[in-house]
Amino acid sequence: MFESYTIKDIAKALGLSTSTVSRALNGSYEIGAETKKLVLEYAEKVNYRPNPIALSLKEQKSHSIGVVVCEVANNYFSQAINGIESIAYNRGYHVIITQTHESFDRECTNVKHLLSRHVDGLLVSLSAETTDTSQYQYLHEKGFPIVFFDRVAADVNTHKVIANNFKGSFDAAELLINTGFKKIAHLTSSNNLLITRERFNGFKAALDKHHLDFKPGYLKHCNQGGMIQDEIEFAIKELLSMDEKPEAIFIGSDRLTISCMHILKKLGIKVPDDIAIAGFTNSDVVELFDPPLTVIRQPAFQIGQLATEMLIKTIESKWPVEEFTTEQVETELIARSSSQKPR
Amino acid sequence: MFESYTIKDIAKALGLSTSTVSRALNGSYEIGAETKKLVLEYAEKVNYRPNPIALSLKEQKSHSIGVVVCEVANNYFSQAINGIESIAYNRGYHVIITQTHESFDRECTNVKHLLSRHVDGLLVSLSAETTDTSQYQYLHEKGFPIVFFDRVAADVNTHKVIANNFKGSFDAAELLINTGFKKIAHLTSSNNLLITRERFNGFKAALDKHHLDFKPGYLKHCNQGGMIQDEIEFAIKELLSMDEKPEAIFIGSDRLTISCMHILKKLGIKVPDDIAIAGFTNSDVVELFDPPLTVIRQPAFQIGQLATEMLIKTIESKWPVEEFTTEQVETELIARSSSQKPR
DNA sequence: GTGAAAGCGCTAACAA
DNA sequence: TTGTTAGCGCTTTCAC
């Protein structure tokens, strides 16, 4: 069962050469129908499976793709990885997952490691710390297939898959405004990330539309992307101790949203009575929270699938790919009681 | 950067043979110190990385391990996979993850697929549907490395890693009893799984210790392991409509615990006022639930690490491994308000 | 239509 | 100490 037959075994058993067997198995036309049938039947009988490693060596392809994300234990990324795996599996690719934990150094190490593993392409979501994307630029120029998803590199002109962050933010902010909140803070990730800036822009646009001033003190960046609990706690405490305390917080990342809820609970702050909350998260259980959370959800699974399809298409393209597209998918706003006006 | 140098390139550049280069790189002692230094320096300079595929072909090892779990989007398994990856990565192994979605057929397909990928060993957690473990028995007898974790096969004598399910259940049940509940139902997964039976035994032992009768009608199995929502909802509705309605439910699996909370919310049942809840889950956010959940947590990350270490040790053993051990780790009971006595 | 031989990158037995 | 050679499993020219 696991000691598998080789092409050589079949050749020997059938009194043929290995090349003939290979041709039969690969449906080559320059082969006798008789012989072909014979080989195919025998291969079926002994349950022949080509050795993927030998194939890889021959084809100079590893049939594996490298994934770089900040962390797996994150609702968004675990769902995206699910999507990645679902496509990769069907197309015969391994997926090698690496985590940056929001560190640029780790990101570089991971990319090097994946390249030394001879992955055929890279699926990347940048770390919160990353500003230098030259390694990707270099690889991309050399023709190495890379697809960015979610946290994309603005200055590398390759395939990208992103959510409509602007609209997601805009909708959430507008919901808060329409509910009657005027003093809305924005807790978000590092400004290095393009998604952070897009989400801020959406938020700002909603304020503008409704003629509300944006107060710089209401904008809090967690430059570690929320990997350090103290960073978030500090930002929240600052917001809560302001003279003009915000009535609501709109949160710009999955991890921050969940962490914020933990911290507010710890501090004994009531949501939405003391402060209302709305944020990006892909958690499936937020409806069970106290209070149920108002969230912006991204189609993470679909994003993972899309990115993987684009990557494999690039990998398998016969010609150097010159045209690169950016796919944008829509987010979904789900209103629950965490963003309600306290009575 | 990604067009890597081969041993041949180095040999040519230095006017040596490939074997000499290979020896230098592998620190063989039968080589001149001079030559060695030369090769090493050059290799360093051009950033030489051995081709893992060529190595695999040569060594007849894929340096990858196959993982079979029911699903990744499960708190317990995503944490376990994290543990698996952390060890495998450091030891130079790929991890190929497959999901059964609790189907025995899928499980068989996955195992076949992994074997055709020439994985060096298997990390398995059985599906809820599985009763026939002969494929593992067969592989194991042939000397193929397999480690079971969590949902182990009782009749295959190989390495296993499990949590102390009996004690975990016992403690949780005793907590409910000590809180004052006498009518305690048990909602659990398929009885095919050994963990289901162990958890039931722990639950039963606590009842016995406190001289409480076990009522067969209070035991509900979800034979699909909770993959079908209706199955769980049906079981819960049955419990709630009994003449002698239970005062508390003790739940025997991660997925069931979370699903149960969704269903109770949907049905408008108040926890713990209408019914108290305690259950196995590894979710990190249950303290934010309404009400905060009383849970039994497993050290999933550690279980994944342990299982992977055992597997790699077996894979790399020079001699056929004859001695197999079962590692048992402790669970943790965290009491919160979902299991409190309503006033 | 089929076979022989080379080669993918690497290691190791054997020669020198 | 170093080089030559064969071979891991497979595909693909190039002969016949």
XYZ file of C-alpha atoms (C1' of nucleotides) in Angstrom:
718
model
C 0.000 0.000 0.000
C 2.685 2.514 0.817
C 5.632 0.759 -0.846
C 4.514 1.945 -4.212
C 5.294 0.526 -7.611
C 7.609 2.429 -9.900
C 7.526 2.731 -13.622
C 10.489 0.381 -13.620
C 8.556 -2.325 -11.808
C 5.831 -2.106 -14.386
C 8.312 -2.170 -17.263
C 9.979 -5.244 -15.855
C 6.731 -7.056 -15.187
C 5.490 -6.382 -18.695
C 8.771 -6.815 -20.521
C 8.751 -3.249 -21.791
C 11.082 -0.300 -21.446
C 10.470 2.420 -18.924
C 9.984 4.973 -21.647
C 7.191 2.970 -23.211
C 5.470 2.675 -19.875
C 5.893 6.375 -19.286
C 4.362 7.145 -22.655
C 1.429 4.837 -22.061
C 0.762 6.382 -18.683
C 0.939 9.899 -20.032
C -1.434 9.219 -22.897
C 1.148 9.932 -25.551
C -0.194 9.248 -29.019
C 2.978 7.719 -30.368
C 2.200 4.381 -28.802
C 0.424 1.165 -29.780
C -3.114 0.900 -28.574
C -2.407 -2.647 -27.428
C 0.612 -1.771 -25.335
C -1.139 1.234 -23.894
C -4.069 -0.834 -22.750
C -1.771 -3.433 -21.255
C 0.195 -0.875 -19.261
C -2.854 1.034 -18.104
C -4.552 -2.109 -16.895
C -1.507 -3.309 -15.041
C -0.908 0.099 -13.502
C -4.503 0.161 -12.336
C -4.177 -3.320 -10.911
C -1.115 -2.587 -8.815
C -2.460 0.851 -7.955
C 0.464 2.708 -9.494
C 1.009 6.285 -8.324
C 3.729 8.409 -9.879
C 6.311 9.582 -7.400
C 5.667 13.291 -6.993
C 9.204 13.918 -5.824
C 10.766 12.477 -8.959
C 8.355 14.524 -11.021
C 9.305 17.659 -9.153
C 12.982 17.061 -9.684
C 12.435 16.462 -13.349
C 10.135 19.407 -13.917
C 12.066 21.732 -11.655
C 8.847 22.494 -9.859
C 8.043 21.687 -6.266
C 4.269 21.800 -6.656
C 4.098 23.712 -3.467
C 3.148 27.271 -2.680
C 4.371 29.331 0.209
C 2.030 31.351 2.386
C 3.129 34.297 4.508
C 0.627 35.591 7.053
C 0.933 37.269 10.426
C -0.664 34.440 12.371
C -2.877 31.443 11.836
C -4.823 31.759 15.073
C -6.814 34.648 13.629
C -10.341 34.250 12.362
C -9.661 36.014 9.120
C -6.488 34.154 8.270
C -7.631 30.705 9.312
C -10.604 31.137 6.991
C -8.416 32.481 4.202
C -6.043 29.537 4.616
C -9.004 27.229 4.367
C -9.808 28.802 1.013
C -6.186 28.549 -0.068
C -5.996 24.870 0.848
C -9.264 24.057 -0.863
C -7.983 25.268 -4.232
C -4.388 24.133 -3.826
C -5.411 20.618 -2.845
C -7.511 20.162 -5.955
C -4.805 21.494 -8.198
C -2.159 19.221 -6.707
C -0.222 21.810 -4.730
C 1.159 21.642 -1.207
C 0.697 24.646 0.986
C 3.482 25.704 3.300
C 2.310 28.176 5.900
C 4.606 30.570 7.732
C 3.786 33.181 10.364
C 5.428 36.581 10.809
C 3.857 37.476 14.149
C 3.860 40.992 12.685
C 7.655 41.142 12.530
C 9.479 42.285 9.397
C 12.511 40.181 10.286
C 10.413 37.064 10.578
C 8.813 37.928 7.277
C 12.207 38.062 5.539
C 13.308 34.815 7.175
C 10.090 33.138 6.111
C 10.408 34.253 2.509
C 14.005 33.006 2.387
C 12.981 29.712 3.931
C 10.160 29.260 1.441
C 12.463 30.042 -1.474
C 15.023 27.543 -0.244
C 12.159 25.068 -0.216
C 11.763 25.883 -3.878
C 8.132 26.867 -3.660
C 6.647 27.644 -7.050
C 4.993 30.839 -5.884
C 4.123 33.000 -2.900
C 0.868 34.109 -1.311
C 1.656 37.061 0.899
C -0.104 39.225 3.438
C 2.399 41.721 4.847
C 3.299 42.102 8.499
C 2.255 45.254 10.328
C 5.901 46.234 10.640
C 6.776 45.975 6.957
C 7.634 49.114 5.013
C 10.388 47.709 2.819
C 8.951 45.518 0.080
C 12.055 45.395 -2.071
C 12.468 41.644 -1.691
C 9.121 41.137 -3.372
C 9.936 43.730 -5.995
C 13.147 41.873 -6.776
C 11.491 38.469 -7.016
C 8.650 39.866 -9.053
C 11.045 41.411 -11.564
C 12.780 38.062 -11.913
C 9.436 36.597 -12.931
C 8.722 34.804 -9.678
C 4.947 34.410 -9.127
C 3.601 36.371 -6.155
C 0.042 37.212 -5.217
C -0.689 39.572 -2.352
C -3.921 39.330 -0.442
C -5.468 41.581 2.182
C -2.313 43.391 3.261
C -0.860 44.189 -0.123
C 2.315 45.987 -1.152
C 1.279 49.171 -2.888
C 4.480 49.484 -4.874
C 4.792 45.980 -6.282
C 2.799 45.630 -9.461
C 1.580 42.052 -9.216
C -1.738 40.289 -8.683
C -3.632 41.376 -5.598
C -6.835 40.411 -3.847
C -8.383 42.825 -1.396
C -11.667 43.552 0.248
C -13.431 46.836 -0.319
C -11.994 48.284 2.842
C -13.066 51.809 2.106
C -16.701 50.892 1.750
C -16.612 48.470 4.688
C -15.354 51.257 6.924
C -17.620 53.837 5.428
C -20.700 51.711 6.049
C -19.736 50.920 9.610
C -18.957 54.536 10.422
C -22.177 55.685 8.825
C -24.121 53.148 10.867
C -22.630 54.620 14.032
C -23.376 58.144 12.875
C -26.945 57.313 11.902
C -27.423 55.691 15.274
C -26.720 59.092 16.746
C -23.046 58.989 17.713
C -21.010 62.070 16.973
C -17.803 61.390 18.897
C -16.363 58.339 17.225
C -12.834 57.105 17.843
C -10.908 54.860 15.508
C -8.665 52.144 16.922
C -6.605 50.566 14.202
C -3.435 48.800 13.205
C -0.119 50.144 11.982
C -0.279 52.898 9.402
C 2.292 50.955 7.388
C -0.502 48.763 6.140
C -2.422 49.979 3.132
C -5.613 48.469 4.531
C -5.209 50.618 7.620
C -5.093 53.741 5.487
C -7.985 52.629 3.296
C -10.105 51.866 6.316
C -9.270 55.196 7.833
C -10.205 56.917 4.600
C -13.588 55.202 4.551
C -14.163 56.198 8.147
C -13.130 59.779 7.431
C -15.335 59.972 4.347
C -18.377 59.007 6.400
C -17.576 61.722 8.939
C -17.175 64.240 6.143
C -20.408 63.274 4.502
C -22.227 63.927 7.736
C -20.313 67.126 8.471
C -18.643 65.753 11.545
C -15.184 66.907 12.474
C -12.419 64.405 12.680
C -10.542 64.742 15.909
C -6.904 63.579 15.610
C -6.876 62.488 19.254
C -9.557 59.960 18.415
C -7.233 58.060 16.095
C -5.153 55.376 17.807
C -2.677 53.202 15.960
C -1.371 49.932 17.381
C 1.900 49.647 15.579
C 2.539 46.086 16.697
C -0.750 45.160 15.050
C -2.106 44.221 18.459
C 0.411 41.470 19.120
C 1.175 43.146 22.423
C -1.797 43.375 24.750
C -0.423 46.380 26.616
C -0.300 48.414 23.448
C -4.040 48.013 22.937
C -4.862 48.542 26.566
C -2.835 51.711 26.629
C -4.593 53.078 23.558
C -8.021 52.274 24.983
C -7.240 53.824 28.332
C -6.087 56.968 26.599
C -9.351 57.200 24.706
C -11.400 56.627 27.842
C -9.580 59.252 29.821
C -9.952 62.033 27.286
C -11.762 65.172 28.290
C -14.174 64.654 25.492
C -14.556 60.933 25.830
C -15.643 59.225 22.610
C -19.096 57.660 22.550
C -18.127 54.900 20.166
C -15.036 53.108 18.886
C -14.743 51.830 15.361
C -12.019 49.179 15.202
C -9.974 48.439 12.130
C -8.715 44.873 12.571
C -9.835 41.428 13.632
C -7.350 40.946 16.409
C -7.882 44.441 17.775
C -11.641 44.018 17.849
C -11.500 40.841 19.904
C -8.729 42.127 22.165
C -10.619 45.349 22.744
C -13.610 43.414 24.019
C -11.391 41.482 26.427
C -9.869 44.697 27.707
C -13.159 46.571 28.103
C -14.493 43.642 30.066
C -11.422 43.632 32.251
C -11.755 47.378 32.859
C -15.425 46.965 33.686
C -16.538 49.211 30.826
C -20.080 48.436 29.668
C -20.794 48.108 25.948
C -22.706 49.920 24.526
C -23.788 51.819 27.664
C -20.371 53.309 28.398
C -19.075 53.090 24.875
C -20.395 51.593 21.637
C -18.329 49.264 19.491
C -18.177 48.256 15.843
C -15.219 46.592 14.206
C -13.716 44.402 11.564
C -13.705 40.730 12.520
C -14.385 37.371 10.942
C -15.183 35.577 14.164
C -18.206 33.281 13.918
C -19.232 33.592 17.519
C -19.602 37.330 18.007
C -23.380 37.013 18.033
C -22.956 35.127 21.311
C -20.977 37.944 22.905
C -22.255 40.190 25.645
C -23.324 42.330 23.891
C -23.548 40.807 20.422
C -21.022 42.609 18.261
C -21.604 44.813 15.271
C -19.017 43.739 12.762
C -17.688 44.125 9.260
C -16.935 40.704 7.839
C -14.668 39.959 4.929
C -15.231 37.017 2.595
C -11.958 35.498 3.784
C -12.491 32.028 2.372
C -13.284 33.462 -1.037
C -10.307 35.815 -0.874
C -8.041 32.847 -0.165
C -9.531 30.917 -3.056
C -9.256 33.813 -5.476
C -5.647 34.549 -4.577
C -4.696 30.898 -4.955
C -6.371 30.609 -8.323
C -4.534 33.676 -9.555
C -1.245 32.352 -8.231
C -1.567 28.903 -9.777
C -2.615 30.453 -13.055
C 0.538 32.575 -13.005
C 2.700 29.609 -12.038
C 1.329 27.451 -14.802
C 1.311 30.105 -17.478
C 3.389 29.116 -20.494
C 4.304 32.712 -21.168
C 5.707 35.300 -18.796
C 2.748 37.071 -17.258
C 2.779 40.807 -17.937
C -0.720 41.850 -17.017
C -1.588 42.012 -13.364
C -4.984 42.601 -11.893
C -6.337 43.630 -8.516
C -9.495 41.804 -7.510
C -11.746 43.531 -5.046
C -14.449 41.761 -3.067
C -17.199 43.263 -0.955
C -17.432 43.255 2.818
C -20.568 42.697 4.839
C -21.833 44.860 7.665
C -23.767 43.027 10.369
C -25.442 45.328 12.875
C -25.973 44.008 16.400
C -26.433 45.617 19.778
C -22.840 46.619 20.546
C -23.356 49.674 18.359
C -26.745 50.685 19.748
C -27.429 53.959 21.420
C -27.642 53.545 25.194
C -30.956 54.633 26.616
C 17.995 34.847 -5.174
C 15.564 32.150 -6.210
C 17.560 30.666 -9.099
C 19.723 28.772 -6.703
C 23.186 27.434 -7.217
C 23.708 23.700 -7.431
C 26.547 21.628 -6.186
C 27.585 21.330 -9.795
C 27.903 25.082 -10.224
C 30.152 25.237 -7.213
C 32.250 22.319 -8.432
C 32.713 23.952 -11.802
C 33.564 27.333 -10.359
C 36.128 25.837 -8.027
C 37.507 23.197 -10.382
C 36.456 20.362 -8.106
C 34.224 17.348 -8.469
C 30.680 17.364 -7.225
C 31.418 14.698 -4.656
C 34.181 16.747 -3.129
C 31.856 19.683 -2.845
C 29.178 17.463 -1.362
C 31.622 16.126 1.193
C 32.782 19.593 2.145
C 29.233 20.791 2.571
C 28.264 17.818 4.658
C 31.222 18.150 6.978
C 32.666 14.792 6.071
C 36.006 14.232 7.753
C 37.634 12.620 4.738
C 38.407 15.952 3.159
C 41.234 18.491 3.193
C 40.812 21.401 5.496
C 41.847 23.739 2.711
C 39.330 22.466 0.187
C 36.635 22.413 2.784
C 37.209 26.008 3.702
C 37.256 27.011 0.053
C 33.968 25.309 -0.700
C 32.254 26.530 2.432
C 33.249 30.105 1.771
C 32.128 30.004 -1.813
C 28.857 28.331 -0.884
C 28.263 31.006 1.696
C 29.095 33.718 -0.813
C 26.647 32.534 -3.447
C 24.119 31.644 -0.769
C 23.975 27.979 -1.705
C 20.916 26.042 -0.547
C 20.647 22.313 -1.144
C 17.700 21.334 -3.276
C 15.310 19.601 -0.890
C 13.632 17.767 -3.724
C 16.814 16.144 -4.923
C 17.557 15.161 -1.343
C 14.138 13.631 -0.961
C 14.507 11.609 -4.114
C 17.878 10.370 -3.013
C 16.905 9.554 0.535
C 13.525 8.172 -0.392
C 11.995 10.487 2.150
C 9.642 13.338 1.437
C 10.330 15.252 4.651
C 6.657 15.826 4.950
C 4.084 14.550 7.390
C 0.418 14.080 6.733
C -2.240 15.317 9.123
C -5.772 13.951 9.231
C -8.297 15.929 11.265
C -12.031 16.468 11.022
C -11.783 20.183 10.313
C -9.383 23.054 10.681
C -11.968 25.679 11.579
C -12.238 24.253 15.079
C -10.577 25.878 18.057
C -9.057 22.665 19.295
C -7.657 21.556 15.952
C -6.385 24.923 14.794
C -4.414 25.150 18.031
C -3.173 21.575 17.696
C -2.080 22.274 14.123
C -0.218 25.296 15.372
C 1.683 22.995 17.724
C 2.301 20.514 14.931
C 3.646 23.189 12.597
C 5.871 24.682 15.271
C 7.745 21.420 15.755
C 7.683 20.257 12.136
C 9.009 23.573 10.861
C 12.026 23.438 13.131
C 12.781 19.867 12.227
C 12.565 20.546 8.503
C 9.266 18.851 7.773
C 6.361 19.995 5.666
C 2.909 19.544 7.044
C 0.103 18.486 4.736
C -3.288 18.982 6.311
C -6.413 17.126 5.238
C -9.950 17.349 6.600
C -12.440 14.505 6.932
C -15.485 16.609 7.799
C -16.332 13.643 10.036
C -16.718 11.268 7.081
C -15.046 7.866 7.026
C -14.897 7.894 3.231
C -13.098 11.210 3.210
C -10.746 9.868 5.825
C -9.806 6.911 3.600
C -9.385 9.159 0.571
C -7.193 11.506 2.566
C -4.955 8.738 3.835
C -4.550 7.380 0.291
C -3.790 10.844 -1.000
C -1.191 11.438 1.682
C 0.455 8.095 0.980
C 0.595 8.827 -2.723
C 2.326 12.047 -1.713
C 4.876 9.831 -0.017
C 4.546 11.424 3.392
C 7.008 10.011 5.903
C 4.420 9.585 8.611
C 0.864 10.298 9.671
C -0.690 12.313 12.479
C -4.279 11.170 12.817
C -7.375 12.166 14.729
C -10.222 9.901 13.642
C -13.506 11.065 12.165
C -16.680 10.654 14.191
C -17.914 8.109 11.684
C -14.883 5.827 11.793
C -15.209 2.347 13.248
C -12.940 0.485 10.859
C -9.295 1.247 11.581
C -7.827 -1.595 9.558
C -6.030 0.711 7.151
C -3.997 2.087 10.028
C -3.450 -1.397 11.414
C -2.123 -2.485 8.034
C 0.225 0.470 7.652
C 1.399 0.164 11.218
C 2.269 -3.499 10.757
C 4.280 -2.598 7.682
C 6.324 -0.289 9.883
C 4.806 2.968 8.678
C 5.006 5.681 11.372
C 1.631 6.775 12.722
C 0.779 8.792 15.803
C -2.819 9.246 16.894
C -3.850 12.267 18.880
C -7.097 13.130 20.638
C -9.369 10.748 18.751
C -7.246 7.630 18.875
C -7.818 4.141 17.509
C -8.113 1.822 20.506
C -7.063 -1.255 18.566
C -3.930 0.019 16.845
C -0.927 -0.286 19.099
C 1.072 2.777 18.127
C 2.024 6.071 19.755
C -0.886 8.098 21.058
C -1.396 11.470 22.697
C -4.586 12.139 24.570
C -5.969 14.455 27.184
C -7.180 13.103 30.492
C -10.753 13.040 29.268
C -12.049 11.033 32.169
C -10.825 13.525 34.725
C -11.835 16.534 32.627
C -15.386 15.249 32.495
C -15.389 14.148 36.072
C -14.331 17.581 37.287
C -16.877 19.390 35.164
C -19.691 17.092 36.229
C -18.698 17.393 39.846
C -18.677 21.170 39.545
C -22.259 21.057 38.303
C -23.251 18.667 41.072
C -21.589 20.737 43.753
C -23.332 23.799 42.409
C -26.567 22.049 43.252
C -27.700 20.502 39.991
C -29.102 17.008 40.154
C -30.628 16.604 36.704
C -27.686 16.803 34.353
C -27.888 15.858 30.693
C -24.902 14.937 28.558
C -24.751 16.073 24.935
C -21.879 14.449 23.150
C -20.398 13.214 19.905
C -20.573 9.806 18.252
C -20.034 6.842 20.501
C -17.584 5.499 17.926
C -14.983 7.832 19.359
C -13.032 6.603 22.326
C -12.940 10.124 23.751
C -16.728 10.166 23.759
C -16.806 7.021 25.858
C -14.071 8.238 28.183
C -15.831 11.517 28.710
C -19.070 9.752 29.406
C -17.332 7.516 31.911
C -15.917 10.507 33.760
C -19.347 12.104 33.831
C -20.944 8.885 35.063
C -18.308 8.420 37.749
C -19.070 11.847 39.163
C -22.769 11.019 39.284
C -21.985 7.754 41.017
C -19.742 9.361 43.554
C -22.531 11.703 44.529
C -25.174 8.985 44.487
C -27.075 10.477 41.594
C -28.900 8.241 39.172
C -27.914 8.332 35.556
C -30.957 8.758 33.367
C -30.457 7.212 29.884
C -32.775 9.788 28.337
C -30.345 12.498 29.397
C -27.641 11.107 27.114
C -27.708 12.493 23.569
C -25.255 11.455 20.892
C -24.669 13.501 17.740
C -23.412 10.842 15.417
C -22.338 13.305 12.738
C -20.104 14.920 15.360
C -22.169 18.075 15.061
C -21.408 18.692 11.393
C -25.140 18.937 10.804
C -26.815 21.720 12.740
C -30.209 20.030 12.707
C -28.819 17.021 14.489
C -27.758 19.146 17.444
C -30.911 21.212 17.439
C -33.021 18.080 17.454
C -31.119 16.633 20.396
C -31.421 19.853 22.376
C -35.117 20.200 21.684
C -35.658 16.657 22.863
C -33.885 17.395 26.114
C -35.846 20.593 26.656
C -39.180 18.924 26.065
C -38.695 16.075 28.488
C -41.121 15.677 31.363
C -38.292 15.925 33.760
C -36.356 18.649 32.011
C -32.629 18.655 32.836
C -31.294 21.596 34.820
C -27.890 21.527 33.197
C -26.176 20.182 30.099
C -22.622 18.968 30.119
C -21.271 18.968 26.547
C -18.583 16.631 25.296
C -17.028 18.381 22.287
C -15.791 21.747 21.110
C -18.044 22.065 18.102
C -21.098 20.907 20.022
C -20.492 23.375 22.834
C -20.347 26.366 20.501
C -23.231 25.140 18.355
C -25.342 24.522 21.421
C -24.932 28.135 22.491
C -26.026 29.324 19.054
C -29.076 27.095 19.184
C -30.086 28.035 22.715
C -29.858 31.683 21.744
C -31.964 31.054 18.675
C -34.565 29.222 20.760
C -34.589 32.023 23.292
C -33.437 29.772 26.134
C -31.655 31.675 28.883
C -28.380 30.349 30.272
C -28.056 29.563 33.140
C -31.561 30.642 34.188
C -33.397 28.128 32.024
C -30.554 25.661 31.782
C -26.939 25.668 32.919
C -24.091 24.804 30.557
C -20.568 23.436 30.862
C -18.633 21.919 28.031
C -15.395 21.035 26.345
C -14.050 23.826 24.157
C -10.768 25.490 23.349
C -12.258 28.774 22.202
C -10.405 31.813 23.507
C -13.393 34.106 23.554
C -15.893 32.228 25.699
C -15.304 34.622 28.581
C -16.921 37.283 26.391
C -20.048 35.205 25.858
C -23.407 35.983 27.354
C -23.109 34.345 29.787
C -19.389 33.610 30.096
C -18.968 29.878 29.561
C -17.744 27.265 31.962
C -15.391 25.125 29.967
C -12.927 22.279 30.003
C -9.894 23.236 27.972
C -7.357 20.880 26.500
C -3.716 21.823 26.007
C -4.175 21.514 22.259
C -0.967 23.243 21.227
C 1.048 21.022 23.513
C -0.768 17.911 22.301
C 0.110 18.825 18.716
C 3.725 19.380 19.657
C 3.996 16.148 21.602
C 2.428 14.076 18.834
C 4.734 15.605 16.237
C 7.814 14.997 18.320
C 6.845 11.368 18.770
C 6.161 10.986 15.070
C 9.437 12.517 13.919
C 11.328 10.425 16.428
C 9.709 7.312 14.977
C 10.385 8.431 11.414
C 14.020 9.122 12.113
C 14.661 6.069 14.220
C 17.435 3.901 12.819
C 15.798 0.768 14.133
C 12.251 -0.418 13.743
C 10.326 0.984 16.670
C 8.712 -1.723 18.785
C 7.770 0.138 21.919
C 4.814 2.450 21.765
C 3.658 4.811 24.450
C 0.489 6.723 25.201
C 1.077 10.205 26.528
C -1.653 11.716 28.623
C -1.941 15.424 29.356
C -4.202 17.174 31.833
C -7.222 19.301 31.023
C -8.188 22.511 32.747
C -11.587 23.366 34.164
C -12.514 27.052 34.065
C -15.675 27.895 35.989
C -17.709 30.875 34.789
C -21.299 31.913 35.122
C -22.919 29.611 32.541
C -22.835 26.851 35.134
C -24.158 28.891 38.044
C -27.329 28.125 39.896
C -30.139 30.482 38.875
C -31.506 32.423 41.800
C 5.837 1.990 -32.144
C 9.530 1.068 -29.059
C 14.051 1.197 -26.666
C 18.422 3.296 -25.138
C 20.378 6.998 -22.914
C 20.755 11.388 -20.756
C 19.627 14.386 -17.164
C 17.076 16.847 -13.044
C 20.541 17.573 -7.837
C 22.379 14.949 -4.711
C 24.990 11.148 -2.084
C 27.914 7.223 -1.466
C 30.416 3.068 -2.805
C 34.369 2.310 -5.047
C 38.865 3.666 -7.282
C 42.841 6.008 -7.459
C 42.259 13.441 0.047
C 39.911 13.518 -4.246
C 37.491 11.868 -8.532
C 34.482 8.582 -11.023
C 30.352 6.372 -11.309
C 25.867 4.780 -10.404
C 21.375 5.497 -8.982
C 16.929 7.575 -6.617
C 11.885 7.842 -10.446
C 10.627 10.067 -14.146
C 10.397 12.353 -18.939
C 12.184 13.185 -23.291
C 15.159 13.462 -27.106
C 17.271 10.558 -30.422
C 17.866 6.240 -32.780
C 16.066 2.261 -34.835
